[in-house]
Amino acid sequence: MEKIKKRYRIMRRAMGKELREHRSSFIVFSILRALVVLVMVLQVFNRNYENVFLCGITLVLLLMPSFVQLEFRVELPRTLEIIILLFIFSAEILGEIGEFYIKIPGWDTMLHTMNGLLAAAVGFSMIDLLNRSKRYSFQLSPLFLTMVAFCFSMTIGVLWEFFEFGMDRFLHMDMQKDTVVHAIRSVMLDPQGRNVPYVIDGIDSVVVNGKELGLGGYLDIGLIDTMKDLFVNFVGAVVFSFFGYFYVKSRGKSRFAKSLIPQLKKKNADFLTQAEEDEKIS
């Protein structure tokens, strides 16, 4: 029990320093945290406890960039840290509670594009840090690094789509949003039972169990949304991989890639080690 309390004191002291290291990211963090707390209070009054729980998760997620920096001794660029904080707030509070996914066309697409770019940056930095480490003797080419970043980003995108499908399938949610289409091409509808796509075009109404849905077309159950999300994830991964390649070739001269790639912490910014030393002294 004493060890847990000691670890808590160390992490709390180090986290406070980490959060305040960069003024701009700390201001963004403080504003977003205050907004989440405000939304949480409103949800309590509305007795929407599911959203209260979601706000609690968001508060924890907002601390994750600082936690990662402490535990892994890496320094997130201020631009990357701010983007991650805004991404979390946009996805959880604005997207889910504010219903921006429904109210604003392209909101989900924007977030998935950013996810592709951010995931590529994370995958790239993990290999780049090893590649530059003096503890390891191998040296990887810029092309290989960008391929790893791209594949890592696409893997994260696929795993997320698996998660969305699982939530829809087993918990009866609707994370894979439906799309209204006006044409169907299916071999299952071929009257002769052949492997020939039968086309139904110009669909403007659909009746289910004798009830008109009033959608103006046929309801696709998530496939188009999934493929669109993977495509924009692909776009984000390609964009970062392009800049990441020239970042390695020029060894850090690409401002765009540099603003998104974590670096190893300098000794004077290793707040976790400093907090551990202060705890020993006290």
CSV table of C-alpha atoms in Angstrom, one decimal:
chain,number,residue,atom,x,y,z
A,1,MET,CA,0.0,0.0,0.0
A,2,GLU,CA,2.8,2.3,0.8
A,3,LYS,CA,4.5,1.6,-2.5
A,4,ILE,CA,1.2,2.5,-4.3
A,5,LYS,CA,1.0,5.8,-2.4
A,6,LYS,CA,4.6,6.6,-3.1
A,7,ARG,CA,4.1,5.9,-6.8
A,8,TYR,CA,1.0,8.1,-6.8
A,9,ARG,CA,3.0,11.0,-5.3
A,10,ILE,CA,5.8,10.6,-7.8
A,11,MET,CA,3.4,10.5,-10.8
A,12,ARG,CA,1.3,13.4,-9.5
A,13,ARG,CA,4.4,15.6,-9.1
A,14,ALA,CA,5.8,14.6,-12.5
A,15,MET,CA,2.5,15.0,-14.2
A,16,GLY,CA,2.1,18.5,-12.9
A,17,LYS,CA,5.4,19.5,-14.4
A,18,GLU,CA,4.8,17.7,-17.6
A,19,LEU,CA,1.4,19.4,-18.2
A,20,ARG,CA,2.9,22.8,-17.6
A,21,GLU,CA,6.0,22.3,-19.7
A,22,HIS,CA,4.6,23.9,-22.8
A,23,ARG,CA,2.4,26.9,-22.2
A,24,SER,CA,0.3,26.6,-25.4
A,25,SER,CA,-0.6,22.9,-24.9
A,26,PHE,CA,-1.3,23.5,-21.2
A,27,ILE,CA,-3.8,26.3,-22.1
A,28,VAL,CA,-5.5,24.0,-24.6
A,29,PHE,CA,-5.6,21.2,-22.0
A,30,SER,CA,-7.1,23.4,-19.3
A,31,ILE,CA,-9.8,24.8,-21.6
A,32,LEU,CA,-10.8,21.4,-22.8
A,33,ARG,CA,-10.8,19.9,-19.3
A,34,ALA,CA,-13.0,22.8,-18.1
A,35,LEU,CA,-15.5,22.2,-21.0
A,36,VAL,CA,-15.6,18.5,-20.3
A,37,VAL,CA,-16.3,19.1,-16.6
A,38,LEU,CA,-19.1,21.6,-17.6
A,39,VAL,CA,-20.6,19.0,-20.0
A,40,MET,CA,-20.4,16.4,-17.3
A,41,VAL,CA,-22.3,18.5,-14.8
A,42,LEU,CA,-25.0,19.2,-17.4
A,43,GLN,CA,-25.3,15.5,-18.1
A,44,VAL,CA,-25.7,14.8,-14.4
A,45,PHE,CA,-28.6,17.3,-14.2
A,46,ASN,CA,-30.1,15.6,-17.3
A,47,ARG,CA,-29.6,12.2,-15.7
A,48,ASN,CA,-27.8,10.9,-18.7
A,49,TYR,CA,-25.3,8.8,-16.9
A,50,GLU,CA,-24.0,7.1,-20.0
A,51,ASN,CA,-22.7,10.5,-21.1
A,52,VAL,CA,-21.4,11.2,-17.6
A,53,PHE,CA,-19.3,8.0,-17.9
A,54,LEU,CA,-18.1,9.1,-21.4
A,55,CYS,CA,-17.0,12.5,-19.9
A,56,GLY,CA,-15.1,10.7,-17.2
A,57,ILE,CA,-13.3,8.6,-19.9
A,58,THR,CA,-12.5,11.8,-21.8
A,59,LEU,CA,-10.9,13.4,-18.8
A,60,VAL,CA,-8.6,10.4,-18.5
A,61,LEU,CA,-7.8,10.4,-22.2
A,62,LEU,CA,-6.8,14.1,-22.0
A,63,LEU,CA,-4.1,13.0,-19.6
A,64,MET,CA,-2.7,10.3,-21.8
A,65,PRO,CA,-0.3,12.4,-23.9
A,66,SER,CA,1.4,13.6,-20.7
A,67,PHE,CA,1.4,10.1,-19.3
A,68,VAL,CA,3.0,8.6,-22.4
A,69,GLN,CA,5.7,11.3,-22.3
A,70,LEU,CA,6.5,10.4,-18.7
A,71,GLU,CA,6.4,6.7,-19.0
A,72,PHE,CA,8.3,6.3,-22.3
A,73,ARG,CA,10.6,9.3,-21.9
A,74,VAL,CA,9.6,10.9,-25.2
A,75,GLU,CA,8.8,14.5,-26.0
A,76,LEU,CA,5.7,15.1,-28.0
A,77,PRO,CA,5.9,18.2,-30.2
A,78,ARG,CA,3.5,20.9,-29.1
A,79,THR,CA,1.6,20.7,-32.4
A,80,LEU,CA,1.1,17.0,-32.1
A,81,GLU,CA,0.1,17.2,-28.4
A,82,ILE,CA,-2.5,19.9,-29.2
A,83,ILE,CA,-3.9,18.0,-32.2
A,84,ILE,CA,-4.3,14.8,-30.0
A,85,LEU,CA,-6.1,16.8,-27.3
A,86,LEU,CA,-8.4,18.4,-29.8
A,87,PHE,CA,-9.0,15.0,-31.5
A,88,ILE,CA,-10.1,13.4,-28.2
A,89,PHE,CA,-12.5,16.3,-27.5
A,90,SER,CA,-13.8,16.3,-31.0
A,91,ALA,CA,-14.5,12.6,-31.1
A,92,GLU,CA,-15.9,12.0,-27.6
A,93,ILE,CA,-17.6,15.3,-26.5
A,94,LEU,CA,-18.5,17.0,-29.8
A,95,GLY,CA,-19.0,13.8,-31.9
A,96,GLU,CA,-20.8,11.6,-29.4
A,97,ILE,CA,-22.5,13.9,-26.9
A,98,GLY,CA,-22.9,16.9,-29.2
A,99,GLU,CA,-24.0,14.5,-32.0
A,100,PHE,CA,-21.7,16.2,-34.5
A,101,TYR,CA,-21.4,12.8,-36.3
A,102,ILE,CA,-25.0,13.3,-37.4
A,103,LYS,CA,-25.4,17.1,-37.5
A,104,ILE,CA,-22.2,18.0,-39.4
A,105,PRO,CA,-21.5,16.1,-42.7
A,106,GLY,CA,-17.9,15.0,-43.0
A,107,TRP,CA,-17.2,15.2,-39.2
A,108,ASP,CA,-16.5,11.4,-39.0
A,109,THR,CA,-14.5,11.6,-42.2
A,110,MET,CA,-12.3,14.4,-40.9
A,111,LEU,CA,-11.5,12.5,-37.7
A,112,HIS,CA,-10.7,9.3,-39.5
A,113,THR,CA,-8.3,11.3,-41.8
A,114,MET,CA,-6.6,12.8,-38.8
A,115,ASN,CA,-6.4,9.4,-37.2
A,116,GLY,CA,-4.6,8.0,-40.2
A,117,LEU,CA,-2.1,10.9,-40.1
A,118,LEU,CA,-1.5,10.6,-36.3
A,119,ALA,CA,-1.2,6.8,-36.3
A,120,ALA,CA,1.4,7.1,-39.1
A,121,ALA,CA,3.3,9.6,-37.0
A,122,VAL,CA,3.3,7.3,-34.0
A,123,GLY,CA,4.4,4.3,-36.0
A,124,PHE,CA,7.1,6.3,-37.8
A,125,SER,CA,8.4,7.7,-34.5
A,126,MET,CA,8.6,4.3,-32.8
A,127,ILE,CA,10.9,2.9,-35.5
A,128,ASP,CA,12.8,6.2,-36.0
A,129,LEU,CA,13.7,6.4,-32.3
A,130,LEU,CA,15.1,2.9,-32.4
A,131,ASN,CA,16.9,3.6,-35.7
A,132,ARG,CA,18.7,6.6,-34.1
A,133,SER,CA,19.4,4.9,-30.8
A,134,LYS,CA,23.1,4.2,-30.0
A,135,ARG,CA,22.0,0.9,-28.2
A,136,TYR,CA,21.2,-0.7,-31.6
A,137,SER,CA,23.5,-1.2,-34.5
A,138,PHE,CA,21.0,-1.5,-37.4
A,139,GLN,CA,20.1,1.4,-39.7
A,140,LEU,CA,16.9,1.3,-41.7
A,141,SER,CA,16.3,3.2,-45.0
A,142,PRO,CA,13.9,6.1,-45.2
A,143,LEU,CA,11.7,4.1,-47.5
A,144,PHE,CA,11.4,1.2,-45.0
A,145,LEU,CA,10.6,3.7,-42.2
A,146,THR,CA,7.8,5.2,-44.2
A,147,MET,CA,6.4,1.8,-45.2
A,148,VAL,CA,6.3,0.8,-41.5
A,149,ALA,CA,4.5,4.1,-40.7
A,150,PHE,CA,2.0,3.5,-43.4
A,151,CYS,CA,1.3,-0.1,-42.5
A,152,PHE,CA,1.0,0.8,-38.8
A,153,SER,CA,-1.5,3.5,-39.5
A,154,MET,CA,-3.6,1.2,-41.8
A,155,THR,CA,-3.5,-1.6,-39.1
A,156,ILE,CA,-4.8,0.8,-36.5
A,157,GLY,CA,-7.6,1.8,-38.9
A,158,VAL,CA,-8.6,-1.8,-39.6
A,159,LEU,CA,-8.6,-2.7,-35.8
A,160,TRP,CA,-10.8,0.3,-35.1
A,161,GLU,CA,-13.3,-0.8,-37.8
A,162,PHE,CA,-13.2,-4.3,-36.2
A,163,PHE,CA,-14.1,-2.6,-32.9
A,164,GLU,CA,-16.9,-0.6,-34.4
A,165,PHE,CA,-18.4,-3.8,-36.0
A,166,GLY,CA,-18.1,-5.7,-32.7
A,167,MET,CA,-19.9,-2.9,-30.8
A,168,ASP,CA,-22.7,-2.9,-33.4
A,169,ARG,CA,-22.9,-6.7,-33.6
A,170,PHE,CA,-22.8,-7.6,-29.9
A,171,LEU,CA,-23.9,-4.4,-28.1
A,172,HIS,CA,-26.5,-3.4,-30.7
A,173,MET,CA,-25.0,0.1,-31.2
A,174,ASP,CA,-24.6,2.0,-34.5
A,175,MET,CA,-21.0,3.0,-34.7
A,176,GLN,CA,-20.8,2.0,-38.4
A,177,LYS,CA,-23.2,4.6,-39.7
A,178,ASP,CA,-25.6,3.7,-42.5
A,179,THR,CA,-25.7,5.3,-45.9
A,180,VAL,CA,-28.7,5.9,-48.2
A,181,VAL,CA,-28.0,4.5,-51.7
A,182,HIS,CA,-30.2,4.5,-54.8
A,183,ALA,CA,-28.9,1.4,-56.6
A,184,ILE,CA,-28.3,-2.2,-55.7
A,185,ARG,CA,-26.2,-4.7,-57.7
A,186,SER,CA,-26.4,-8.2,-56.3
A,187,VAL,CA,-26.1,-11.7,-57.8
A,188,MET,CA,-28.6,-12.9,-55.1
A,189,LEU,CA,-31.3,-11.0,-56.9
A,190,ASP,CA,-30.7,-12.6,-60.3
A,191,PRO,CA,-34.0,-14.3,-61.3
A,192,GLN,CA,-32.1,-17.2,-62.9
A,193,GLY,CA,-29.8,-17.8,-59.9
A,194,ARG,CA,-26.6,-17.2,-61.9
A,195,ASN,CA,-23.4,-15.4,-60.9
A,196,VAL,CA,-24.5,-12.2,-62.7
A,197,PRO,CA,-25.1,-9.0,-60.8
A,198,TYR,CA,-28.8,-8.0,-61.0
A,199,VAL,CA,-29.2,-4.2,-61.0
A,200,ILE,CA,-32.0,-2.3,-59.4
A,201,ASP,CA,-31.5,1.4,-60.1
A,202,GLY,CA,-33.3,4.6,-59.2
A,203,ILE,CA,-34.5,3.4,-55.8
A,204,ASP,CA,-36.5,6.2,-54.1
A,205,SER,CA,-38.4,4.3,-51.4
A,206,VAL,CA,-38.1,1.2,-49.3
A,207,VAL,CA,-40.8,-0.7,-47.4
A,208,VAL,CA,-39.9,-2.8,-44.3
A,209,ASN,CA,-42.6,-5.0,-42.7
A,210,GLY,CA,-45.2,-3.0,-44.6
A,211,LYS,CA,-43.9,0.4,-43.4
A,212,GLU,CA,-42.4,3.1,-45.6
A,213,LEU,CA,-39.1,4.2,-44.2
A,214,GLY,CA,-39.1,7.6,-45.9
A,215,LEU,CA,-35.4,7.7,-46.5
A,216,GLY,CA,-35.6,8.4,-50.3
A,217,GLY,CA,-33.5,5.3,-51.1
A,218,TYR,CA,-32.1,2.0,-49.9
A,219,LEU,CA,-30.3,1.8,-46.5
A,220,ASP,CA,-26.7,0.4,-46.7
A,221,ILE,CA,-25.8,-1.0,-43.3
A,222,GLY,CA,-22.3,0.2,-42.6
A,223,LEU,CA,-20.3,-1.1,-45.5
A,224,ILE,CA,-19.9,2.2,-47.4
A,225,ASP,CA,-19.1,4.0,-44.1
A,226,THR,CA,-16.4,1.4,-43.3
A,227,MET,CA,-14.7,1.6,-46.7
A,228,LYS,CA,-14.9,5.4,-46.6
A,229,ASP,CA,-13.2,5.5,-43.2
A,230,LEU,CA,-10.5,3.1,-44.3
A,231,PHE,CA,-9.9,5.2,-47.5
A,232,VAL,CA,-9.5,8.5,-45.7
A,233,ASN,CA,-7.3,6.7,-43.1
A,234,PHE,CA,-5.2,5.7,-46.2
A,235,VAL,CA,-5.1,9.3,-47.4
A,236,GLY,CA,-3.9,10.5,-44.0
A,237,ALA,CA,-1.2,7.8,-43.8
A,238,VAL,CA,0.0,8.5,-47.3
A,239,VAL,CA,0.3,12.3,-46.6
A,240,PHE,CA,2.4,11.7,-43.5
A,241,SER,CA,4.5,9.0,-45.0
A,242,PHE,CA,5.4,11.4,-47.9
A,243,PHE,CA,6.6,14.1,-45.5
A,244,GLY,CA,8.2,11.5,-43.2
A,245,TYR,CA,10.3,10.1,-46.0
A,246,PHE,CA,11.9,13.5,-46.8
A,247,TYR,CA,12.2,14.2,-43.0
A,248,VAL,CA,14.5,11.2,-42.7
A,249,LYS,CA,16.3,12.0,-46.0
A,250,SER,CA,17.0,15.6,-44.9
A,251,ARG,CA,17.4,14.5,-41.2
A,252,GLY,CA,14.9,16.7,-39.6
A,253,LYS,CA,14.5,19.6,-42.0
A,254,SER,CA,10.8,19.0,-42.9
A,255,ARG,CA,8.9,21.3,-40.6
A,256,PHE,CA,5.6,19.5,-41.2
A,257,ALA,CA,6.9,16.0,-40.2
A,258,LYS,CA,9.0,17.5,-37.3
A,259,SER,CA,5.9,19.0,-35.8
A,260,LEU,CA,4.3,15.5,-35.5
A,261,ILE,CA,7.2,13.2,-34.7
A,262,PRO,CA,8.1,12.6,-31.0
A,263,GLN,CA,11.7,12.8,-29.9
A,264,LEU,CA,13.6,11.3,-27.0
A,265,LYS,CA,13.4,13.5,-23.9
A,266,LYS,CA,16.3,15.6,-22.9
A,267,LYS,CA,17.7,15.0,-19.4
A,268,ASN,CA,16.5,18.3,-18.0
A,269,ALA,CA,12.9,17.5,-19.2
A,270,ASP,CA,12.7,14.0,-17.7
A,271,PHE,CA,10.3,14.9,-15.0
A,272,LEU,CA,9.6,11.4,-13.9
A,273,THR,CA,13.2,10.7,-13.0
A,274,GLN,CA,13.4,14.1,-11.3
A,275,ALA,CA,10.3,13.3,-9.2
A,276,GLU,CA,11.7,9.9,-8.3
A,277,GLU,CA,14.9,11.5,-7.1
A,278,ASP,CA,13.0,14.2,-5.1
A,279,GLU,CA,11.0,11.4,-3.4
A,280,LYS,CA,14.2,9.7,-2.3
A,281,ILE,CA,15.5,12.9,-0.8
A,282,SER,CA,12.3,13.7,1.0
